[in-house]
Amino acid sequence: MWSYVLNKKWRPDCWRTISGDDLLKLIERMSRVCKAISIDFEQTEEAYKSKSTLELLRSLLVFKLCSYDLVVDKNMEIMSLSKKLLGQSLFEKAMKATFYGQFVAGEDHQSIRPLIQKNQTYGVGAVLDYSVEEDLTQEEAEKKEMDSCVSVAEKENDDHREKKYKAHRKFGDRRGGVISARTYFYADEAKCDQHMETFLNCIRASGGSSEDGFSAIKMTALGRPQFLLQFSEVLVKWRRFFSFLAAKQGKGGMDVLEQKLELDKLQVGHRRSVFSAVLSLCRTIDLLDWNSLIDDRTRISNLLVVPNLETGELEPLLKKFTDEEEKQMKRMLQRIDVLAKHAVEHGVRLMVDAEQTYFQPAISRLTLEMQRIFNRQKPIIFNTYQCYLKEAFDNVSMDVELSRREDWFFGAKLVRGAYMYQERSRAQEIGYQDPINPDYEATNQMYHKCLDYVLEEIAASRKANVMVASHNLDTVKFTLERMNELGLTPTERKVYFGQLLGMCDQISFPLGQAGFPVYKYVPYGPVNEVIPYLSRRAQENRGFMKGAQTERQLLWKEVLRRLASGEVLYRPA
């Protein structure tokens, strides 16, 4: 027990030499372990203290409507018809009284401020998320995707490209089968600049509304996705090459962190080419210099080289890139850099959202490079890990290990994932391995495995940070239990919790009032322009409300309690 509590750094025979400061640390650590934190998530008076009775009734109405398949399946048609019948003004009022009012904070930075301030009074912070999307038809979305994901060289010859990392028209509309994430389609560089300005405004607003605010960004909003596809393929092929060489040395089945190449044991005929490839890997991928990447003089296409498994020699992914494609890739990286520096300037932590697996290797790698630069003093950049992926634990453990070796602050947001149906359908249709865990229970196990690994790293170094972004009460309770066992307290602000605005208040507010750092993802934007977001909320809540009646039961319990106690007109102070 002692060695566990003390991180295995002190032993019983150390008592004679332990310093006064170390003794104080010991006592503090033991006191944290002994103060087990217990929260009653069914105490409705505390959970809904921030809500008026009218808001509780609105939640019950919206959640009930979301449980009807007909309403959810036809929600866009119903909203369109309502707008025609009611007119724009009445339609907006009706939406603000129901779905919009439940899931969206307001239209702009000024109108969302009262809600943010009220939630902060009850210990709940905000992750601002401008949720406006283009209202595109499926055909328009498919055309935009194909135009933006296929380079000039690919149009001439792309036979050697892997099909997973090529655009496919059938899956060009990336909104299909996605229920929890907004989607961006590339139009032009000016539109990407507009998205960057929107993110900059979110960062400024987050910095002004909270001492430790978060802001969320998506990389597909910041540039042409062709680069993310190509860079992802390069990274995956390099990892495969490394595994191929490890397997030849009998290390193929080892844990990903334990695979180490012994170059002197490689076959003589391949040694020179392998050495050349590994050195090039160090120069181009493993030790990327962020300042060099954003420098206009660096040609990004020089990084897009892959090893030939037979010869070990390097080959370009594509034969040529146009000057405009080079500029587009460079501008994407420069926009990311501007956002990161702005986050540092305003004291805001930047969360990079996860996306589809054919983009994600590049997104994670670029996020990692930002962490190496901007997370030296404190956690500013947070990467998102989707735990429905089979490789989630490998990704988390490798990034934590790198942060240890290079001594920077690891920051992660753990989610289950938003693209499962789309990912599975695409893998089956195109013909590559399904990247998703076989079932929900396997995903739960993966989530808890990744979370436990990061919690233990926090206990060991106090340099890792994690947001538990989950509506699953069992996961929240698991986190609290492990924090108690590891001696982690909410006041350290190393473990955060996150839920969507309008959902799971019975989890968020008890955590906030108990002193835990908890945040709501706060969408905002004009009524008409966030309708695609509201449509997905309806779809998500259909499954959520059918599978779990707890929230509705607790809402009814609180409404009835207020009726019985004469507090039916209750409004939060």
Coordinates of C-alpha atoms in Angstrom, one line a residue:
M1 CA 0.0 0.0 0.0
W2 CA 2.7 2.5 1.0
S3 CA 4.8 1.9 -2.1
Y4 CA 1.7 2.2 -4.2
V5 CA 0.6 5.4 -2.6
L6 CA 4.0 6.9 -2.8
N7 CA 4.5 6.0 -6.5
K8 CA 7.0 3.3 -5.5
K9 CA 9.6 6.0 -4.8
W10 CA 9.7 5.7 -0.9
R11 CA 10.3 2.4 0.9
P12 CA 10.0 1.6 4.7
D13 CA 13.8 1.8 5.0
C14 CA 13.8 5.4 3.8
W15 CA 12.2 6.8 7.0
R16 CA 15.5 7.7 8.6
T17 CA 16.6 9.9 5.7
I18 CA 13.3 11.3 4.5
S19 CA 13.3 15.2 4.4
G20 CA 10.7 17.4 6.0
D21 CA 9.4 18.4 2.5
D22 CA 9.1 14.8 1.5
L23 CA 7.3 14.0 4.7
L24 CA 4.8 16.7 4.1
K25 CA 4.2 15.3 0.6
L26 CA 3.7 11.9 2.1
I27 CA 1.1 13.2 4.5
E28 CA -0.7 15.1 1.8
R29 CA -0.7 12.1 -0.5
M30 CA -2.1 9.9 2.3
S31 CA -4.8 12.3 3.2
R32 CA -5.9 12.5 -0.4
V33 CA -6.2 8.7 -0.5
C34 CA -8.2 8.6 2.7
K35 CA -10.7 11.3 1.6
A36 CA -12.8 9.1 -0.7
I37 CA -15.2 11.2 -2.8
S38 CA -18.7 10.1 -3.1
I39 CA -21.4 11.8 -5.2
D40 CA -25.2 11.0 -5.2
F41 CA -26.3 11.3 -8.8
E42 CA -29.9 10.7 -7.9
Q43 CA -30.2 13.7 -5.6
T44 CA -32.5 15.7 -8.0
E45 CA -32.7 18.9 -5.9
E46 CA -29.0 19.4 -6.2
A47 CA -28.7 18.1 -9.8
Y48 CA -31.4 20.5 -11.2
K49 CA -30.8 23.5 -8.9
S50 CA -29.7 25.5 -12.0
K51 CA -33.0 24.7 -13.9
S52 CA -36.3 26.4 -13.7
T53 CA -39.4 24.2 -13.6
L54 CA -40.2 25.4 -17.1
E55 CA -36.8 24.2 -18.3
L56 CA -37.3 20.8 -16.7
L57 CA -40.7 20.4 -18.6
R58 CA -39.0 21.5 -21.8
S59 CA -36.4 18.8 -21.3
L60 CA -39.1 16.2 -20.8
L61 CA -40.9 17.3 -23.9
V62 CA -37.8 17.3 -26.1
F63 CA -36.5 13.9 -24.8
K64 CA -40.0 12.4 -25.3
L65 CA -40.2 13.7 -28.9
C66 CA -36.7 12.3 -29.6
S67 CA -37.9 8.8 -28.7
Y68 CA -40.4 8.7 -31.5
D69 CA -38.9 7.3 -34.7
L70 CA -41.3 9.1 -37.0
V71 CA -40.4 12.5 -35.5
V72 CA -36.7 11.8 -35.7
D73 CA -36.6 10.3 -39.2
K74 CA -38.7 13.2 -40.6
N75 CA -37.2 16.0 -38.4
M76 CA -35.8 18.1 -41.2
E77 CA -39.1 17.9 -43.1
I78 CA -41.1 18.8 -40.0
M79 CA -38.9 21.8 -39.3
S80 CA -39.2 22.9 -42.9
L81 CA -43.0 22.6 -42.9
S82 CA -43.1 24.4 -39.5
K83 CA -41.2 27.3 -40.9
K84 CA -43.6 27.6 -43.9
L85 CA -46.7 27.5 -41.7
L86 CA -45.5 29.7 -38.8
G87 CA -43.2 32.1 -40.7
Q88 CA -39.6 32.9 -39.8
S89 CA -40.3 34.9 -36.6
L90 CA -42.8 32.4 -35.0
F91 CA -40.6 29.5 -36.1
E92 CA -37.6 30.9 -34.3
K93 CA -39.6 31.4 -31.2
A94 CA -40.9 27.9 -31.3
M95 CA -37.5 26.5 -31.8
K96 CA -36.0 28.5 -28.9
A97 CA -38.8 27.2 -26.7
T98 CA -38.0 23.6 -27.6
F99 CA -35.1 22.0 -29.5
Y100 CA -32.9 25.0 -30.0
G101 CA -33.4 26.2 -26.4
Q102 CA -32.5 22.7 -25.1
F103 CA -29.3 22.1 -27.1
V104 CA -28.0 25.5 -28.2
A105 CA -26.9 28.3 -26.0
G106 CA -27.7 31.3 -28.3
E107 CA -27.0 33.0 -31.5
D108 CA -23.7 34.8 -30.8
H109 CA -21.1 35.5 -28.1
Q110 CA -23.2 38.1 -26.4
S111 CA -26.4 36.1 -26.2
I112 CA -24.7 33.0 -24.8
R113 CA -22.9 34.8 -21.9
P114 CA -25.8 34.7 -19.4
L115 CA -26.1 30.9 -19.7
I116 CA -22.3 30.4 -19.4
Q117 CA -22.2 32.6 -16.3
K118 CA -25.2 30.8 -14.7
N119 CA -23.5 27.4 -15.3
Q120 CA -20.3 28.7 -13.8
T121 CA -22.2 29.7 -10.7
Y122 CA -22.9 26.0 -10.2
G123 CA -19.4 24.8 -11.0
V124 CA -19.9 24.0 -14.7
G125 CA -17.6 25.5 -17.3
A126 CA -17.9 25.7 -21.1
V127 CA -16.3 24.4 -24.3
L128 CA -17.5 26.8 -26.9
D129 CA -18.4 25.3 -30.2
Y130 CA -19.7 27.3 -33.2
S131 CA -22.1 24.8 -34.7
V132 CA -23.1 26.4 -38.0
E133 CA -22.9 24.1 -41.0
E134 CA -23.5 24.6 -44.7
D135 CA -26.9 23.3 -45.8
L136 CA -25.7 21.2 -48.7
T137 CA -27.6 18.5 -50.7
Q138 CA -26.0 15.1 -50.8
E139 CA -24.9 15.6 -54.4
E140 CA -23.3 19.0 -53.5
A141 CA -21.4 17.5 -50.6
E142 CA -20.2 14.5 -52.7
K143 CA -18.9 16.9 -55.4
K144 CA -17.1 19.1 -52.9
E145 CA -15.5 16.1 -51.3
M146 CA -14.3 14.6 -54.5
D147 CA -12.9 17.9 -55.8
S148 CA -11.0 18.6 -52.6
C149 CA -9.6 15.1 -51.9
V150 CA -8.2 14.2 -55.3
S151 CA -4.9 15.9 -56.4
V152 CA -3.9 16.5 -60.0
A153 CA -1.4 13.7 -59.9
E154 CA -4.0 11.2 -58.6
K155 CA -6.3 12.0 -61.6
E156 CA -3.5 10.9 -63.9
N157 CA -2.4 7.8 -61.9
D158 CA -3.3 6.6 -58.5
D159 CA -3.0 2.8 -58.9
H160 CA -0.4 2.5 -56.0
R161 CA -2.5 4.5 -53.5
E162 CA -4.3 2.5 -50.7
K163 CA -8.0 2.5 -51.2
K164 CA -8.7 3.4 -47.6
Y165 CA -6.9 6.7 -48.1
K166 CA -8.6 7.6 -51.4
A167 CA -11.8 9.6 -51.8
H168 CA -14.9 7.5 -52.7
R169 CA -17.9 9.2 -54.1
K170 CA -20.4 6.9 -52.3
F171 CA -18.9 8.2 -49.0
G172 CA -18.3 11.7 -50.1
D173 CA -21.1 13.1 -47.9
R174 CA -19.3 12.6 -44.6
R175 CA -22.5 13.7 -42.7
G176 CA -24.0 10.2 -43.3
G177 CA -24.1 8.0 -40.2
V178 CA -22.6 10.7 -38.0
I179 CA -24.6 11.8 -34.9
S180 CA -22.3 13.8 -32.7
A181 CA -19.9 15.9 -34.8
R182 CA -20.3 18.9 -37.2
T183 CA -18.9 18.4 -40.7
Y184 CA -16.9 20.8 -42.9
F185 CA -16.5 20.6 -46.6
Y186 CA -13.7 22.4 -48.4
A187 CA -14.9 25.3 -50.7
D188 CA -11.8 27.4 -51.1
E189 CA -8.9 29.0 -49.1
A190 CA -11.0 32.1 -48.3
K191 CA -13.6 29.9 -46.6
C192 CA -10.9 28.2 -44.5
D193 CA -9.7 31.7 -43.4
Q194 CA -13.3 32.4 -42.3
H195 CA -13.4 29.2 -40.3
M196 CA -10.1 30.2 -38.7
E197 CA -11.6 33.6 -37.7
T198 CA -14.6 31.8 -36.2
F199 CA -12.3 29.6 -34.1
L200 CA -10.3 32.7 -33.1
N201 CA -13.5 34.3 -31.9
C202 CA -14.3 31.2 -29.9
I203 CA -10.9 31.3 -28.3
R204 CA -11.3 35.0 -27.4
A205 CA -14.7 34.4 -25.9
S206 CA -13.5 31.4 -23.9
G207 CA -10.6 33.4 -22.5
G208 CA -13.0 36.2 -21.5
S209 CA -15.6 34.0 -19.9
S210 CA -13.5 31.7 -17.8
E211 CA -10.0 31.4 -16.2
D212 CA -9.5 28.0 -17.6
G213 CA -11.7 27.7 -20.7
F214 CA -11.6 25.3 -23.6
S215 CA -12.2 25.8 -27.2
A216 CA -12.8 23.1 -29.9
I217 CA -11.4 23.1 -33.5
K218 CA -11.6 20.7 -36.4
M219 CA -8.7 20.4 -38.9
T220 CA -10.9 19.6 -41.9
A221 CA -12.2 23.2 -41.4
L222 CA -8.8 24.7 -41.9
G223 CA -7.6 23.4 -45.3
R224 CA -8.0 21.1 -48.2
P225 CA -8.5 17.5 -46.9
Q226 CA -6.4 16.1 -49.7
F227 CA -3.3 16.7 -47.5
L228 CA -4.8 14.9 -44.5
L229 CA -5.6 11.9 -46.6
Q230 CA -2.1 11.8 -48.1
F231 CA -0.2 12.4 -44.9
S232 CA -2.3 9.8 -43.1
E233 CA -1.3 7.2 -45.7
V234 CA 2.4 8.1 -45.4
L235 CA 2.3 7.8 -41.6
V236 CA 0.4 4.4 -41.7
K237 CA 2.9 3.0 -44.3
W238 CA 5.8 4.1 -42.1
R239 CA 4.3 2.4 -39.1
R240 CA 3.7 -0.7 -41.2
F241 CA 7.3 -0.7 -42.4
F242 CA 8.6 -0.5 -38.9
S243 CA 6.3 -3.5 -37.8
F244 CA 7.5 -5.4 -40.9
L245 CA 11.1 -5.0 -39.9
A246 CA 10.3 -5.8 -36.2
A247 CA 8.5 -9.0 -37.3
K248 CA 11.6 -10.1 -39.3
Q249 CA 13.5 -9.9 -36.0
G250 CA 10.8 -12.0 -34.2
K251 CA 9.3 -9.0 -32.4
G252 CA 6.1 -8.7 -34.3
G253 CA 3.8 -9.8 -31.5
M254 CA 5.3 -7.5 -28.9
D255 CA 3.6 -4.6 -27.3
V256 CA 3.9 -1.5 -29.5
L257 CA 6.1 0.3 -27.0
E258 CA 8.5 -2.6 -26.7
Q259 CA 9.2 -3.0 -30.4
K260 CA 12.8 -1.9 -31.0
L261 CA 14.8 -2.5 -34.2
E262 CA 18.3 -3.8 -34.0
L263 CA 19.8 -2.5 -37.3
D264 CA 22.9 -4.6 -37.0
K265 CA 20.8 -7.7 -37.3
L266 CA 19.1 -6.8 -40.5
Q267 CA 20.0 -8.7 -43.7
V268 CA 23.2 -7.3 -45.2
G269 CA 21.6 -6.7 -48.5
H270 CA 18.9 -4.5 -47.0
R271 CA 21.0 -2.8 -44.3
R272 CA 22.1 0.2 -46.4
S273 CA 18.6 1.0 -47.7
V274 CA 17.0 0.4 -44.3
F275 CA 19.5 2.8 -42.7
S276 CA 18.8 5.3 -45.4
A277 CA 15.0 4.9 -44.8
V278 CA 15.2 5.2 -41.1
L279 CA 17.4 8.3 -41.3
S280 CA 15.0 9.8 -43.7
L281 CA 12.1 8.9 -41.3
C282 CA 13.9 10.8 -38.5
R283 CA 14.3 13.8 -40.8
T284 CA 10.8 13.9 -42.2
I285 CA 8.3 12.2 -39.8
D286 CA 9.7 11.3 -36.4
L287 CA 11.3 14.6 -35.6
L288 CA 9.2 17.1 -37.4
D289 CA 10.2 20.7 -36.7
W290 CA 7.0 22.7 -36.4
N291 CA 8.7 26.0 -37.2
S292 CA 10.1 24.5 -40.4
L293 CA 6.7 23.0 -41.4
I294 CA 5.0 26.4 -41.3
D295 CA 8.0 28.1 -43.1
D296 CA 7.0 29.1 -46.6
R297 CA 10.4 27.8 -47.9
T298 CA 9.6 24.2 -46.9
R299 CA 8.0 22.0 -49.5
I300 CA 5.5 19.8 -47.6
S301 CA 5.4 17.3 -50.5
N302 CA 9.0 16.3 -49.6
L303 CA 7.5 14.7 -46.4
L304 CA 5.1 12.6 -48.4
V305 CA 7.5 9.8 -49.1
V306 CA 7.0 6.1 -48.2
P307 CA 9.3 3.1 -47.9
N308 CA 9.2 0.2 -50.4
L309 CA 8.8 -3.0 -48.3
E310 CA 10.9 -5.0 -50.7
T311 CA 13.9 -2.7 -51.2
G312 CA 13.6 -0.3 -48.2
E313 CA 14.1 2.6 -50.6
L314 CA 12.0 5.7 -50.4
E315 CA 9.4 6.5 -53.0
P316 CA 7.2 9.6 -53.4
L317 CA 3.6 9.0 -52.6
L318 CA 2.7 10.9 -55.7
K319 CA 4.9 11.8 -58.6
K320 CA 4.2 15.6 -58.5
F321 CA 2.3 18.3 -56.6
T322 CA 1.2 21.6 -58.2
D323 CA 2.5 24.8 -56.7
E324 CA -1.1 25.6 -55.6
E325 CA -1.4 22.3 -53.8
E326 CA 1.9 23.0 -52.0
K327 CA 0.5 26.4 -50.9
Q328 CA -2.8 24.8 -49.7
M329 CA -1.0 22.3 -47.6
K330 CA 1.2 25.1 -46.1
R331 CA -1.7 27.4 -45.4
M332 CA -3.5 24.6 -43.4
L333 CA -0.5 24.3 -41.1
Q334 CA -0.1 28.0 -40.7
R335 CA -3.8 28.4 -39.7
I336 CA -3.3 25.7 -37.1
D337 CA -0.2 27.5 -35.8
V338 CA -2.2 30.8 -35.5
L339 CA -4.9 29.1 -33.5
A340 CA -2.4 27.5 -31.1
K341 CA -0.5 30.7 -30.5
H342 CA -3.8 32.5 -29.9
A343 CA -4.9 29.9 -27.4
V344 CA -1.6 30.4 -25.5
E345 CA -2.0 34.2 -25.5
H346 CA -5.6 34.0 -24.1
G347 CA -4.9 31.2 -21.6
V348 CA -7.4 28.9 -23.4
R349 CA -6.9 25.1 -23.9
L350 CA -7.4 24.0 -27.4
M351 CA -9.2 20.7 -28.1
V352 CA -8.6 19.2 -31.5
D353 CA -11.6 17.1 -32.4
A354 CA -11.2 13.5 -33.8
E355 CA -12.4 12.7 -37.3
Q356 CA -12.7 9.8 -39.7
T357 CA -9.9 7.1 -39.6
Y358 CA -8.7 8.0 -43.0
F359 CA -7.9 11.6 -41.8
Q360 CA -7.1 10.8 -38.2
P361 CA -3.4 9.7 -38.4
A362 CA -2.5 13.0 -39.9
I363 CA -4.7 15.0 -37.4
S364 CA -3.2 13.2 -34.4
R365 CA 0.3 13.6 -35.7
L366 CA -0.1 17.4 -36.3
T367 CA -1.7 17.7 -32.9
L368 CA 1.2 15.9 -31.3
E369 CA 3.6 18.3 -33.0
M370 CA 1.7 21.2 -31.5
Q371 CA 1.9 19.6 -28.1
R372 CA 5.6 19.3 -28.3
I373 CA 5.9 23.0 -28.9
F374 CA 3.0 24.5 -26.9
N375 CA 2.7 22.1 -23.9
R376 CA 6.1 22.7 -22.4
Q377 CA 4.8 24.8 -19.4
K378 CA 1.2 23.6 -19.1
P379 CA -1.3 21.6 -21.1
I380 CA -2.7 23.9 -23.9
I381 CA -3.2 21.4 -26.8
F382 CA -5.5 18.4 -26.2
N383 CA -5.8 15.5 -28.7
T384 CA -9.0 13.5 -29.0
Y385 CA -8.9 9.7 -28.8
Q386 CA -11.9 7.6 -30.1
C387 CA -12.0 4.5 -27.9
Y388 CA -14.3 2.6 -30.3
L389 CA -11.1 2.1 -32.4
K390 CA -9.2 -1.2 -32.0
E391 CA -5.9 0.8 -32.0
A392 CA -7.0 3.4 -29.4
F393 CA -4.8 2.1 -26.5
D394 CA -1.7 1.8 -28.7
N395 CA -2.2 5.4 -29.8
V396 CA -2.7 6.7 -26.2
S397 CA 0.2 4.7 -24.7
M398 CA 2.6 5.8 -27.5
D399 CA 1.7 9.5 -27.1
V400 CA 2.0 9.3 -23.3
E401 CA 5.4 7.6 -23.6
L402 CA 6.6 10.3 -26.0
S403 CA 5.5 13.0 -23.5
R404 CA 7.4 11.3 -20.8
R405 CA 10.6 11.1 -22.8
E406 CA 10.4 14.7 -24.0
D407 CA 9.0 16.1 -20.8
W408 CA 5.9 18.0 -21.9
F409 CA 2.3 18.0 -20.7
F410 CA 0.1 15.3 -22.2
G411 CA -3.5 16.4 -22.8
A412 CA -6.2 14.0 -24.0
K413 CA -10.0 14.0 -24.4
L414 CA -11.4 10.5 -24.4
V415 CA -14.6 9.8 -26.3
R416 CA -16.3 6.6 -27.5
G417 CA -16.6 7.9 -31.1
A418 CA -18.9 9.6 -33.5
Y419 CA -18.4 7.8 -36.9
M420 CA -19.0 4.1 -36.1
Y421 CA -21.8 3.4 -38.6
Q422 CA -20.0 5.4 -41.4
E423 CA -16.7 3.7 -40.7
R424 CA -18.1 0.2 -40.7
S425 CA -20.0 0.7 -43.9
R426 CA -17.1 2.3 -45.7
A427 CA -14.7 -0.5 -44.6
Q428 CA -17.1 -3.2 -45.8
E429 CA -17.9 -1.5 -49.1
I430 CA -14.4 -0.6 -50.1
G431 CA -12.7 -3.7 -48.7
Y432 CA -10.3 -3.0 -45.8
Q433 CA -10.3 -4.1 -42.2
D434 CA -13.0 -2.7 -40.0
P435 CA -11.2 -0.4 -37.6
I436 CA -14.0 -0.5 -35.0
N437 CA -14.2 -2.7 -31.9
P438 CA -16.6 -5.7 -32.3
D439 CA -19.3 -4.5 -29.9
Y440 CA -20.2 -1.9 -27.3
E441 CA -18.8 -3.8 -24.4
A442 CA -15.4 -4.0 -26.1
T443 CA -15.5 -0.3 -26.6
N444 CA -16.4 0.2 -22.9
Q445 CA -13.4 -1.9 -22.0
M446 CA -11.1 0.0 -24.3
Y447 CA -12.4 3.3 -22.9
H448 CA -11.7 2.3 -19.3
K449 CA -8.3 0.8 -20.3
C450 CA -7.2 4.0 -21.9
L451 CA -8.6 6.1 -19.1
D452 CA -6.9 4.0 -16.4
Y453 CA -3.6 4.3 -18.2
V454 CA -3.8 8.1 -18.3
L455 CA -5.0 8.3 -14.6
E456 CA -2.0 6.2 -13.5
E457 CA 0.3 8.5 -15.5
I458 CA -1.3 11.5 -13.8
A459 CA -0.6 9.9 -10.4
A460 CA 3.0 9.1 -11.4
S461 CA 4.0 12.4 -13.0
R462 CA 1.3 15.0 -12.3
K463 CA 2.0 16.2 -15.9
A464 CA -0.8 14.3 -17.8
N465 CA -4.3 15.7 -18.2
V466 CA -7.5 14.1 -19.4
M467 CA -11.1 15.0 -20.1
V468 CA -13.5 12.2 -19.6
A469 CA -16.0 13.2 -22.3
S470 CA -18.8 10.7 -21.6
H471 CA -22.5 10.5 -20.8
N472 CA -22.0 7.0 -19.4
L473 CA -22.6 7.1 -15.6
D474 CA -20.7 3.9 -15.1
T475 CA -17.6 5.5 -16.7
V476 CA -18.0 8.6 -14.5
K477 CA -18.2 6.4 -11.4
F478 CA -15.2 4.3 -12.6
T479 CA -13.2 7.5 -12.9
L480 CA -14.2 8.7 -9.4
E481 CA -13.3 5.3 -7.9
R482 CA -9.9 5.3 -9.6
M483 CA -9.2 8.9 -8.6
N484 CA -9.9 7.9 -5.0
E485 CA -7.6 4.9 -5.2
L486 CA -4.8 6.9 -6.8
G487 CA -5.1 9.9 -4.5
L488 CA -6.2 12.3 -7.2
T489 CA -8.3 15.2 -6.0
P490 CA -10.5 17.6 -8.0
T491 CA -8.6 20.6 -6.8
E492 CA -5.6 19.5 -8.8
R493 CA -7.6 20.0 -12.0
K494 CA -5.9 17.2 -13.9
V495 CA -9.1 15.2 -14.6
Y496 CA -12.0 17.0 -16.3
F497 CA -15.5 15.8 -17.2
G498 CA -17.4 16.8 -20.3
Q499 CA -21.0 16.4 -21.5
L500 CA -23.1 18.1 -24.2
L501 CA -25.3 21.1 -23.4
G502 CA -28.9 19.9 -22.7
M503 CA -27.9 16.3 -21.9
C504 CA -27.0 14.5 -18.6
D505 CA -27.4 17.5 -16.3
Q506 CA -27.8 14.9 -13.5
I507 CA -24.1 14.0 -14.1
S508 CA -22.6 17.4 -14.9
F509 CA -24.0 19.6 -12.1
P510 CA -23.4 17.2 -9.1
L511 CA -19.8 16.9 -10.3
G512 CA -19.5 20.6 -10.6
Q513 CA -21.0 21.3 -7.2
A514 CA -18.6 18.7 -5.7
G515 CA -15.6 20.7 -6.9
F516 CA -14.7 18.7 -10.0
P517 CA -13.7 20.5 -13.2
V518 CA -16.7 19.7 -15.5
Y519 CA -17.6 21.3 -18.8
K520 CA -20.5 21.5 -21.1
Y521 CA -19.9 21.5 -24.9
V522 CA -21.8 24.8 -25.7
P523 CA -23.0 25.0 -29.3
Y524 CA -24.1 28.4 -30.5
G525 CA -25.2 30.0 -33.8
P526 CA -28.3 31.5 -35.6
V527 CA -31.4 29.3 -35.5
N528 CA -31.6 28.5 -39.2
E529 CA -27.9 27.8 -39.5
V530 CA -27.7 25.2 -36.6
I531 CA -30.6 23.1 -37.8
P532 CA -28.3 20.4 -39.2
Y533 CA -26.8 20.2 -35.6
L534 CA -30.2 20.0 -34.1
S535 CA -31.2 17.3 -36.5
R536 CA -28.3 15.1 -35.2
R537 CA -29.2 15.9 -31.6
A538 CA -32.6 14.4 -32.3
Q539 CA -31.0 11.3 -33.8
E540 CA -28.6 10.9 -31.0
N541 CA -31.3 11.3 -28.3
R542 CA -33.5 8.7 -30.0
G543 CA -31.0 6.0 -29.2
F544 CA -30.0 7.6 -25.9
M545 CA -33.6 8.0 -24.6
K546 CA -34.7 4.5 -25.7
G547 CA -31.7 2.9 -24.1
A548 CA -31.7 4.8 -20.8
Q549 CA -34.8 6.1 -19.0
T550 CA -32.9 7.3 -16.0
E551 CA -32.7 11.0 -17.1
R552 CA -36.4 11.2 -17.7
Q553 CA -37.2 9.5 -14.5
L554 CA -35.0 12.0 -12.5
L555 CA -36.6 14.9 -14.3
W556 CA -40.1 13.7 -13.4
K557 CA -38.9 13.1 -9.8
E558 CA -37.7 16.7 -9.5
V559 CA -40.9 18.1 -11.1
L560 CA -43.1 16.1 -8.7
R561 CA -40.9 17.1 -5.7
R562 CA -41.4 20.8 -6.6
L563 CA -45.1 20.3 -7.0
A564 CA -45.3 18.6 -3.6
S565 CA -43.2 21.3 -1.8
G566 CA -44.8 24.3 -3.5
E567 CA -41.7 25.1 -5.5
V568 CA -43.4 24.7 -8.9
L569 CA -42.5 28.3 -9.8
Y570 CA -38.9 27.8 -8.8
R571 CA -36.3 29.8 -10.8
P572 CA -32.6 29.7 -10.2
A573 CA -31.2 32.8 -8.5

